[in-house]
Coordinates of C-alpha atoms in Angstrom, one line a residue:
Chain N
M246 CA 82.5 42.6 -83.8
S247 CA 84.0 39.6 -82.0
H248 CA 81.8 37.3 -79.9
H249 CA 84.9 35.8 -78.3
R250 CA 85.5 38.6 -75.8
V251 CA 84.3 38.7 -72.2
E252 CA 84.4 41.9 -70.2
V253 CA 83.3 41.9 -66.6
T254 CA 83.0 45.2 -64.8
D255 CA 82.6 45.8 -61.1
L256 CA 80.5 42.7 -60.7
A257 CA 78.8 42.1 -57.3
F258 CA 76.4 39.5 -56.3
S259 CA 74.9 38.2 -53.0
Y260 CA 72.9 35.1 -52.4
P261 CA 69.7 35.9 -50.4
D262 CA 70.9 34.2 -47.3
G263 CA 74.6 35.2 -47.1
P264 CA 77.4 37.7 -47.4
P265 CA 78.5 39.0 -50.8
A266 CA 79.6 36.1 -53.0
L267 CA 81.1 38.4 -55.6
D268 CA 82.5 41.8 -54.5
G269 CA 83.6 44.1 -57.3
V270 CA 85.1 41.6 -59.8
S271 CA 86.5 43.1 -63.1
F272 CA 88.5 41.5 -65.9
L273 CA 88.8 41.2 -69.6
V274 CA 89.3 38.0 -71.6
T275 CA 90.0 38.4 -75.3
H276 CA 89.7 36.3 -78.4
G277 CA 91.3 32.8 -78.1
E278 CA 92.6 33.2 -74.6
S279 CA 92.6 30.3 -72.2
V280 CA 92.1 31.5 -68.6
A281 CA 92.2 29.5 -65.4
L282 CA 90.0 30.6 -62.5
V283 CA 91.4 29.3 -59.3
G284 CA 90.7 29.8 -55.6
A285 CA 89.6 27.9 -52.5
N286 CA 86.1 26.4 -52.1
G287 CA 83.6 29.2 -51.7
A288 CA 85.9 31.8 -53.3
G289 CA 83.1 32.7 -55.8
K290 CA 84.3 30.9 -58.9
S291 CA 81.1 29.0 -59.7
T292 CA 79.0 32.1 -58.9
L293 CA 81.2 34.1 -61.3
L294 CA 80.8 31.5 -64.0
M295 CA 77.0 31.6 -63.7
H296 CA 77.0 35.3 -64.5
L297 CA 78.8 34.7 -67.8
N298 CA 75.7 33.3 -69.5
G299 CA 73.1 35.0 -67.4
V300 CA 72.0 32.1 -65.2
L301 CA 72.5 34.5 -62.3
T302 CA 71.7 38.2 -62.5
P303 CA 74.3 40.5 -60.8
T304 CA 73.3 42.8 -57.9
S305 CA 75.4 45.4 -59.6
G306 CA 78.0 45.6 -62.4
V307 CA 77.9 44.5 -66.0
V308 CA 79.0 41.4 -68.0
R309 CA 79.6 41.9 -71.7
I310 CA 80.0 39.1 -74.2
G311 CA 81.5 40.6 -77.3
D312 CA 79.8 44.0 -77.4
V313 CA 76.5 42.7 -76.0
P314 CA 75.7 43.3 -72.3
V315 CA 74.1 40.3 -70.6
T316 CA 70.5 41.3 -70.0
K317 CA 67.2 39.5 -70.1
K318 CA 66.7 40.6 -73.7
T319 CA 70.0 39.4 -75.0
L320 CA 69.9 36.0 -73.1
P321 CA 69.1 33.8 -76.1
D322 CA 72.1 35.2 -78.1
I323 CA 74.4 35.1 -75.1
R324 CA 73.6 31.4 -74.4
K325 CA 74.3 30.6 -78.0
T326 CA 77.7 32.2 -77.7
V327 CA 78.7 31.0 -74.3
G328 CA 78.8 27.2 -73.9
M329 CA 78.6 26.3 -70.2
I330 CA 79.8 23.0 -68.9
F331 CA 78.6 22.2 -65.4
Q332 CA 80.6 20.5 -62.7
D333 CA 78.3 17.5 -62.3
A334 CA 77.7 15.8 -65.6
D335 CA 74.5 14.3 -64.2
D336 CA 73.1 17.8 -64.0
Q337 CA 73.9 18.4 -67.7
L338 CA 72.7 15.1 -69.1
F339 CA 69.0 15.0 -68.5
M340 CA 67.6 13.5 -71.7
P341 CA 66.9 9.8 -72.2
T342 CA 69.8 9.1 -74.6
V343 CA 73.1 10.6 -75.4
Y344 CA 71.9 11.5 -78.9
E345 CA 68.9 13.4 -77.6
D346 CA 70.9 15.2 -75.0
V347 CA 73.4 16.5 -77.6
A348 CA 70.5 17.4 -79.9
F349 CA 68.7 19.3 -77.1
G350 CA 70.5 22.6 -77.7
P351 CA 70.4 22.6 -81.5
M352 CA 66.7 21.6 -81.4
N353 CA 66.0 24.6 -79.1
L354 CA 67.8 26.8 -81.6
G355 CA 65.2 25.7 -84.1
L356 CA 67.5 24.1 -86.6
P357 CA 66.1 21.8 -89.2
P358 CA 66.4 18.1 -88.5
Q359 CA 69.2 17.4 -90.9
D360 CA 71.3 20.2 -89.4
V361 CA 70.6 18.9 -86.0
E362 CA 71.8 15.4 -87.1
T363 CA 75.0 16.9 -88.6
R364 CA 75.8 18.9 -85.5
V365 CA 75.2 16.0 -83.1
R366 CA 77.5 13.7 -85.2
A367 CA 80.2 16.3 -85.4
A368 CA 80.1 17.1 -81.7
L369 CA 80.1 13.5 -80.7
E370 CA 83.0 12.7 -83.1
Q371 CA 85.0 15.6 -81.7
V372 CA 84.9 14.2 -78.2
G373 CA 85.3 10.6 -79.4
A374 CA 81.9 9.5 -78.2
L375 CA 80.0 8.7 -81.4
E376 CA 79.5 5.0 -80.4
L377 CA 77.7 6.1 -77.2
R378 CA 74.9 7.9 -79.1
D379 CA 72.1 5.5 -78.2
R380 CA 73.1 4.8 -74.6
P381 CA 71.2 6.3 -71.7
P382 CA 73.4 8.8 -69.8
Y383 CA 73.1 6.9 -66.4
R384 CA 74.9 3.9 -67.9
L385 CA 78.1 5.9 -68.8
S386 CA 81.3 6.0 -66.9
G387 CA 82.5 9.3 -65.3
G388 CA 84.9 10.0 -68.2
E389 CA 82.3 9.2 -70.8
K390 CA 79.7 11.4 -69.1
R391 CA 82.2 14.3 -69.1
A392 CA 82.9 13.8 -72.8
V393 CA 79.2 13.8 -73.6
A394 CA 78.5 16.8 -71.4
I395 CA 81.1 18.7 -73.5
A396 CA 79.5 17.5 -76.7
T397 CA 76.1 18.8 -75.6
V398 CA 77.6 22.2 -75.6
L399 CA 79.8 21.9 -78.7
S400 CA 76.7 21.0 -80.7
M401 CA 75.5 24.6 -80.2
N402 CA 78.7 25.9 -81.9
P403 CA 79.6 28.3 -79.1
S404 CA 82.4 30.9 -79.5
M405 CA 83.4 30.4 -75.9
L406 CA 83.6 27.6 -73.4
V407 CA 83.0 28.1 -69.7
M408 CA 83.8 25.1 -67.6
D409 CA 83.4 24.4 -63.9
E410 CA 85.9 21.8 -62.5
P411 CA 86.2 19.8 -65.7
S412 CA 88.7 17.3 -64.3
S413 CA 87.0 16.5 -61.0
N414 CA 86.3 12.8 -60.4
L415 CA 88.1 11.6 -63.4
D416 CA 90.7 8.9 -63.4
P417 CA 94.2 9.9 -64.5
R418 CA 93.8 8.6 -68.1
A419 CA 90.4 10.2 -68.6
R420 CA 91.8 13.4 -67.2
R421 CA 94.7 13.3 -69.6
R422 CA 92.3 12.7 -72.5
L423 CA 90.2 15.6 -71.4
I424 CA 93.2 17.9 -71.3
E425 CA 94.2 16.9 -74.8
L426 CA 90.6 17.4 -76.0
L427 CA 90.4 20.9 -74.4
R428 CA 93.8 21.7 -75.9
S429 CA 92.4 20.9 -79.4
F430 CA 89.7 23.5 -79.1
E431 CA 90.2 27.0 -80.5
H432 CA 87.5 28.5 -78.4
T433 CA 88.0 31.2 -75.8
K434 CA 88.1 29.2 -72.6
I435 CA 87.5 30.1 -69.0
I436 CA 88.1 27.1 -66.7
A437 CA 87.4 27.2 -63.0
T438 CA 89.5 24.5 -61.4
H439 CA 91.3 23.2 -58.3
D440 CA 93.5 21.1 -60.6
L441 CA 96.5 23.6 -61.0
D442 CA 98.4 21.1 -63.1
L443 CA 95.6 21.2 -65.6
A444 CA 95.7 25.0 -65.4
L445 CA 99.4 24.9 -66.1
D446 CA 98.9 22.6 -69.0
L447 CA 96.1 24.5 -70.7
C448 CA 96.0 28.1 -69.6
E449 CA 98.5 30.8 -70.3
R450 CA 96.7 33.1 -67.9
T451 CA 95.3 32.6 -64.4
I452 CA 92.9 34.6 -62.2
V453 CA 93.1 33.9 -58.5
M454 CA 90.0 34.6 -56.4
N455 CA 89.5 34.8 -52.7
A456 CA 86.3 35.7 -50.8
G457 CA 84.5 37.1 -53.9
R458 CA 87.4 39.3 -55.1
I459 CA 90.2 38.8 -57.6
I460 CA 93.5 38.8 -55.7
A461 CA 95.8 38.2 -58.7
D462 CA 95.5 38.1 -62.5
G463 CA 98.5 37.3 -64.7
P464 CA 100.6 34.7 -66.5
T465 CA 100.0 31.3 -65.0
L466 CA 103.6 30.3 -64.5
Q467 CA 104.4 33.6 -62.8
I468 CA 101.4 33.2 -60.4
F469 CA 102.1 29.7 -59.6
K470 CA 105.7 30.6 -58.7
D471 CA 104.4 33.0 -56.0
E472 CA 103.9 30.6 -53.1
G473 CA 102.7 33.4 -50.8
L474 CA 100.0 34.4 -53.2
L475 CA 98.8 30.8 -53.6
L476 CA 98.7 30.4 -49.9
A477 CA 96.6 33.5 -49.5
G478 CA 94.2 32.0 -52.0
G479 CA 94.0 28.8 -50.1
L480 CA 96.0 26.9 -52.8
E481 CA 99.3 25.2 -53.1
Q482 CA 101.8 24.9 -55.9
P483 CA 100.9 22.3 -58.6
M484 CA 102.7 18.9 -58.2
S485 CA 104.7 19.5 -61.3
M486 CA 106.3 22.6 -59.8
Q487 CA 107.0 21.2 -56.4
R488 CA 110.4 19.9 -55.4
C489 CA 110.9 16.1 -55.9
P490 CA 110.0 14.5 -52.5
S491 CA 112.8 11.9 -52.6
C492 CA 115.8 13.9 -53.9
G493 CA 114.8 17.5 -53.3
G494 CA 115.6 18.6 -56.8
M495 CA 113.2 20.2 -59.4
R496 CA 111.7 17.9 -62.0
Chain C
M73 CA 73.5 -5.3 -52.6
S74 CA 70.9 -3.1 -50.8
R75 CA 67.3 -3.2 -51.7
I76 CA 67.5 0.2 -53.4
E77 CA 70.3 -1.0 -55.6
A78 CA 68.5 -4.2 -56.4
G79 CA 65.5 -2.1 -57.4
L80 CA 67.6 0.1 -59.7
Y81 CA 69.0 -3.1 -61.2
Q82 CA 65.5 -4.4 -61.9
L83 CA 64.5 -1.1 -63.6
G84 CA 67.6 -1.4 -65.6
R85 CA 66.6 -4.9 -66.7
L86 CA 63.3 -3.5 -68.1
D87 CA 65.4 -1.0 -70.0
R88 CA 67.6 -3.6 -71.5
L89 CA 64.6 -5.7 -72.5
A90 CA 63.2 -2.6 -74.2
A91 CA 66.5 -2.1 -76.1
Q92 CA 66.0 -5.5 -78.0
D93 CA 65.2 -5.5 -81.7
T94 CA 62.1 -7.6 -82.5
S95 CA 59.0 -7.1 -84.7
V96 CA 57.1 -5.9 -81.6
H97 CA 59.9 -3.4 -80.6
R98 CA 60.0 -2.0 -84.2
L99 CA 56.3 -1.1 -84.1
D100 CA 55.6 2.6 -83.6
P101 CA 55.3 3.4 -79.9
R102 CA 52.0 5.2 -80.6
A103 CA 50.5 2.0 -82.1
K104 CA 51.4 0.1 -78.9
V105 CA 50.2 2.8 -76.6
V106 CA 46.8 3.1 -78.3
T107 CA 46.3 -0.7 -78.4
T108 CA 47.2 -1.0 -74.8
L109 CA 44.8 1.8 -73.9
V110 CA 41.9 0.0 -75.7
F111 CA 42.9 -3.2 -73.9
L112 CA 42.8 -1.5 -70.6
G113 CA 39.5 0.2 -71.3
C114 CA 37.9 -3.1 -72.3
V115 CA 39.3 -5.0 -69.3
V116 CA 38.3 -2.4 -66.8
S117 CA 34.8 -1.9 -68.1
F118 CA 33.6 -5.4 -67.1
G119 CA 31.1 -5.7 -64.3
K120 CA 32.4 -6.6 -60.8
Y121 CA 31.1 -10.2 -60.9
Q122 CA 32.5 -11.1 -64.3
V123 CA 35.4 -13.6 -64.4
L124 CA 34.9 -15.8 -67.4
P125 CA 34.8 -13.2 -70.1
L126 CA 38.1 -11.8 -68.8
L127 CA 40.1 -14.9 -69.5
P128 CA 40.5 -14.6 -73.3
F129 CA 42.2 -11.2 -72.8
M130 CA 45.2 -13.0 -71.5
I131 CA 46.3 -13.8 -75.0
F132 CA 47.4 -10.1 -75.6
P133 CA 50.1 -9.8 -73.0
I134 CA 51.2 -13.4 -73.6
V135 CA 51.5 -13.0 -77.4
L136 CA 53.2 -9.7 -77.2
A137 CA 55.6 -10.8 -74.5
T138 CA 56.5 -13.9 -76.5
D139 CA 57.0 -12.1 -79.8
G140 CA 58.8 -9.2 -78.0
R141 CA 61.1 -11.6 -76.1
V142 CA 60.0 -10.4 -72.6
P143 CA 60.4 -13.6 -70.5
L144 CA 57.1 -14.7 -69.0
G145 CA 58.8 -15.8 -65.8
Y146 CA 60.1 -12.2 -65.4
L147 CA 56.6 -10.9 -65.9
A148 CA 55.2 -13.3 -63.3
R149 CA 57.7 -12.3 -60.7
K150 CA 57.0 -8.6 -61.3
L151 CA 53.3 -9.3 -60.9
L152 CA 54.0 -11.1 -57.5
Y153 CA 55.8 -8.0 -56.3
V154 CA 52.8 -5.7 -56.9
A155 CA 50.2 -8.3 -56.0
P156 CA 49.8 -7.2 -52.4
F157 CA 48.2 -4.0 -53.5
A158 CA 45.5 -5.9 -55.4
L159 CA 45.1 -8.4 -52.5
V160 CA 44.5 -5.5 -50.1
I161 CA 41.9 -4.0 -52.3
G162 CA 40.0 -7.2 -52.7
M163 CA 40.6 -9.1 -49.5
F164 CA 37.4 -7.9 -47.7
N165 CA 35.1 -8.7 -50.5
P166 CA 34.6 -12.4 -49.5
V167 CA 33.8 -11.3 -45.9
L168 CA 31.5 -8.4 -46.7
D169 CA 29.6 -9.9 -49.7
R170 CA 28.3 -13.3 -48.7
A171 CA 25.3 -13.6 -51.0
A172 CA 25.6 -16.8 -52.8
L173 CA 26.0 -16.2 -56.5
A174 CA 26.3 -19.7 -57.8
E175 CA 26.3 -23.2 -56.5
I176 CA 28.8 -25.9 -57.6
D177 CA 28.2 -29.4 -56.4
G178 CA 26.3 -28.1 -53.4
I179 CA 29.0 -25.6 -52.3
A180 CA 27.7 -22.0 -52.5
I181 CA 30.1 -19.5 -54.1
S182 CA 29.6 -16.1 -52.6
G183 CA 29.6 -12.9 -54.7
G184 CA 32.5 -11.7 -52.6
W185 CA 34.8 -14.5 -53.8
V186 CA 33.8 -14.0 -57.4
S187 CA 34.5 -10.3 -57.3
F188 CA 37.8 -10.9 -55.5
I189 CA 38.9 -13.2 -58.2
S190 CA 37.7 -10.7 -60.8
I191 CA 39.8 -8.0 -59.2
L192 CA 42.9 -10.2 -59.1
L193 CA 42.4 -11.2 -62.7
R194 CA 42.0 -7.6 -63.8
F195 CA 45.0 -6.6 -61.9
A196 CA 47.1 -9.3 -63.5
L197 CA 45.9 -8.4 -67.0
T198 CA 46.4 -4.6 -66.7
T199 CA 49.7 -4.8 -64.9
S200 CA 51.2 -7.3 -67.3
A201 CA 50.0 -5.4 -70.3
A202 CA 51.6 -2.2 -68.9
L203 CA 54.9 -4.1 -68.2
V204 CA 54.9 -5.6 -71.7
L205 CA 54.3 -2.2 -73.2
I206 CA 57.3 -0.7 -71.4
G207 CA 59.4 -3.8 -72.0
T208 CA 58.9 -3.6 -75.7
T209 CA 58.7 0.2 -76.1
S210 CA 60.9 1.7 -73.3
F211 CA 59.6 4.1 -70.8
N212 CA 60.8 7.0 -72.9
G213 CA 59.2 5.6 -76.0
V214 CA 55.9 5.6 -74.1
C215 CA 56.4 9.2 -73.0
M216 CA 57.2 10.2 -76.5
A217 CA 54.1 8.5 -77.8
L218 CA 51.9 10.1 -75.2
E219 CA 53.3 13.5 -76.2
R220 CA 52.7 12.9 -79.9
L221 CA 49.2 11.7 -79.2
G222 CA 48.4 15.0 -77.6
A223 CA 49.1 14.6 -73.9
P224 CA 50.2 17.9 -72.4
D225 CA 53.9 18.8 -72.7
V226 CA 54.3 19.2 -69.0
F227 CA 53.1 15.7 -68.5
A228 CA 55.6 14.1 -70.9
T229 CA 58.4 16.3 -69.6
Q230 CA 57.7 15.3 -66.0
L231 CA 57.7 11.6 -66.9
L232 CA 60.9 11.9 -68.9
L233 CA 62.8 13.7 -66.1
L234 CA 61.3 11.4 -63.5
Y235 CA 62.6 8.4 -65.2
R236 CA 66.0 10.0 -65.9
Y237 CA 66.6 11.1 -62.3
I238 CA 65.2 8.1 -60.5
F239 CA 68.5 6.5 -61.1
V240 CA 70.5 9.4 -59.7
L241 CA 68.2 9.7 -56.7
G242 CA 68.3 6.0 -56.1
E243 CA 72.1 6.0 -56.1
E244 CA 72.2 8.9 -53.6
A245 CA 69.7 7.1 -51.4
A246 CA 71.7 3.9 -51.7
S247 CA 75.0 5.6 -50.7
M248 CA 73.3 7.3 -47.7
T249 CA 71.9 4.0 -46.6
R250 CA 75.3 2.5 -46.8
A251 CA 76.9 5.3 -44.9
R252 CA 74.3 4.9 -42.2
A253 CA 74.7 1.1 -42.1
V254 CA 78.5 1.2 -41.6
R255 CA 78.1 3.5 -38.6
S256 CA 75.2 1.8 -37.0
F257 CA 75.8 -1.0 -34.5
G258 CA 73.3 -3.5 -33.2
G259 CA 70.3 -1.7 -34.5
R260 CA 71.3 1.6 -32.8
G261 CA 71.4 4.4 -35.4
M262 CA 68.8 2.6 -37.6
G263 CA 65.8 4.2 -35.8
L264 CA 63.0 6.2 -37.2
H265 CA 64.3 9.7 -36.5
V266 CA 67.5 9.0 -38.4
Y267 CA 65.4 7.7 -41.2
A268 CA 63.3 10.9 -41.1
S269 CA 66.4 13.1 -41.2
M270 CA 67.8 11.1 -44.2
L271 CA 64.6 11.6 -46.1
G272 CA 64.8 15.3 -45.4
H273 CA 68.4 15.4 -46.7
L274 CA 67.3 13.6 -49.8
L275 CA 64.5 16.1 -50.4
F276 CA 66.9 19.0 -50.1
R277 CA 69.5 17.3 -52.3
T278 CA 66.7 16.7 -54.9
Y279 CA 65.7 20.3 -54.7
D280 CA 69.3 21.5 -55.3
R281 CA 69.8 19.0 -58.1
A282 CA 66.6 20.2 -59.7
N283 CA 67.9 23.7 -59.6
R284 CA 71.2 22.8 -61.2
V285 CA 69.5 20.7 -63.9
Y286 CA 67.2 23.6 -64.7
R287 CA 70.1 26.0 -65.0
S288 CA 71.9 23.6 -67.3
M289 CA 68.7 23.4 -69.4
L290 CA 68.4 27.2 -69.5
S291 CA 72.0 27.4 -70.6
R292 CA 71.1 25.3 -73.7
G293 CA 68.2 27.4 -74.7
F294 CA 65.3 25.6 -72.8
D295 CA 62.1 27.5 -73.3
G296 CA 59.6 25.3 -71.5
Q297 CA 59.2 22.7 -74.2
I298 CA 61.3 19.6 -74.6
R299 CA 61.7 18.8 -78.3
I300 CA 62.6 15.2 -79.0
A301 CA 64.8 14.5 -82.0
R302 CA 63.7 11.0 -83.0
P303 CA 61.2 11.1 -85.8
L304 CA 58.3 8.7 -85.5
R305 CA 56.7 7.1 -88.6
L306 CA 53.4 5.4 -88.5
G307 CA 53.4 2.6 -91.2
G308 CA 50.8 0.2 -92.5
R309 CA 52.0 -2.5 -90.1
D310 CA 51.3 -0.2 -87.1
V311 CA 47.8 0.6 -88.3
I312 CA 47.0 -3.1 -88.9
F313 CA 48.4 -4.0 -85.5
T314 CA 46.3 -1.4 -83.7
L315 CA 43.1 -2.1 -85.6
A316 CA 43.4 -5.9 -85.5
W317 CA 44.0 -6.1 -81.7
S318 CA 41.4 -3.4 -80.9
T319 CA 38.8 -5.4 -82.9
I320 CA 39.7 -8.5 -81.0
F321 CA 39.3 -6.7 -77.7
V322 CA 36.0 -5.2 -78.6
L323 CA 34.7 -8.7 -79.7
F324 CA 36.0 -10.2 -76.4
R325 CA 34.2 -7.4 -74.6
V326 CA 30.8 -7.8 -76.4
F327 CA 30.7 -11.6 -76.6
N328 CA 31.4 -13.9 -73.7
V329 CA 33.8 -16.1 -75.7
P330 CA 34.4 -18.9 -73.1
L331 CA 30.7 -19.2 -72.5
L332 CA 29.9 -19.4 -76.3
L333 CA 32.7 -22.0 -76.7
G334 CA 31.4 -24.0 -73.8
Q335 CA 27.8 -23.9 -75.2
A336 CA 29.1 -24.9 -78.6
V337 CA 31.0 -27.9 -77.2
T338 CA 28.0 -29.0 -75.1
K339 CA 25.8 -28.8 -78.2
V340 CA 28.3 -30.9 -80.2
I341 CA 28.5 -33.5 -77.4
A342 CA 24.7 -33.6 -77.0

């Protein structure tokens, strides 16, 4: 049985005060895949992500992680398997110091103190933030916060990473570093993003959402070449695929 | 810098003081919390007309601040900030309570003035002890100690999150204030109803933020209890610290040390 598989079938969800946020979403992500989830603001990306580890409960439809359906009973296992990285690192870093924040997940898993220590070290080393361990989160830069937020999830040894806008608010160098970091992970990845260049760099497959539905699902390059499709999804081609503004040629 | 930002910076200063490494900082947070509680108990339990016996208690915050490298000037400034509260509480005493309590060189001292001074003194003692405690232990250290000492989990969790998010909330408030300031001209736009709507916005933002934080906690297996990784060890030094200071406080509480000293000196002179 592989934990690294996500199957979403006919998922529908409405917030109490609005029209359906998800309207019959289905897809399958298999072991080791990197999938970009793109679409305009309000297309339903974040809502979809929150169903993947059971933070939201669908109105109808099923989410399966591996062979396990996401239900109240399976939540502890699901949350161990699916590492969720939130859009605003300030929401993710709520403990007094970086160390305690990264240790939060492993402590809740009930690991013995030595194992917690090993995991925290390993996770912080992996994101290159070991020297930040005793700092309070509100004293970190945006890039550092993002790195630590990723470490807080890695320390739980998830099989899968689910990320919401990982490159937002980062300066170009921090963004580049993040891309390299994410590339080094072998986890199954689902990344919701407006940064189509990042999608092009990291994900071989892209899902385009619009108004709570999937309007396209296929190889990233192929989807990004279809300008009409991108336009329909409220997007535009990534910079690296647009014609050079000064000479009109392709890069 | 706006006042909000300045306030955040001040809070940050206390944090940086708490991050120092001195013999006082190295004490177990529990030892410091218990000692401070005994201190507070003794100071607060004096009668309302007592001034003299309170004086010796000053050595505790002063010694601890000096050893823990918390600048006394900084403490004094902080005390001035909060002093208005104590002043308001005590300011009517001299007016309402005019019964003469003592007479010095023919000038009657009313009970009101004595109790007013007693209030101010107690305020200075308790506040400075609390500040020194946080400045040598960190706010989070105090929370941790309270939790280990048996305070309810909810209480410790609330305090931890409060302190963590006061910075985030402060920054949001500061940026809203700035946004209002750049679009307000000649006092227009700075009125009370704009202020009320800003407060409302902040409240809703806080509510949304709390929801998102809670979701991220759930995602990492939160089950209602925050477990803190740092192990605490109570050593001999900590026990001696607590017992020695507590004994001193109780002695100060039972014996009027300045009075005894004064009597001794007069006896020697006579």
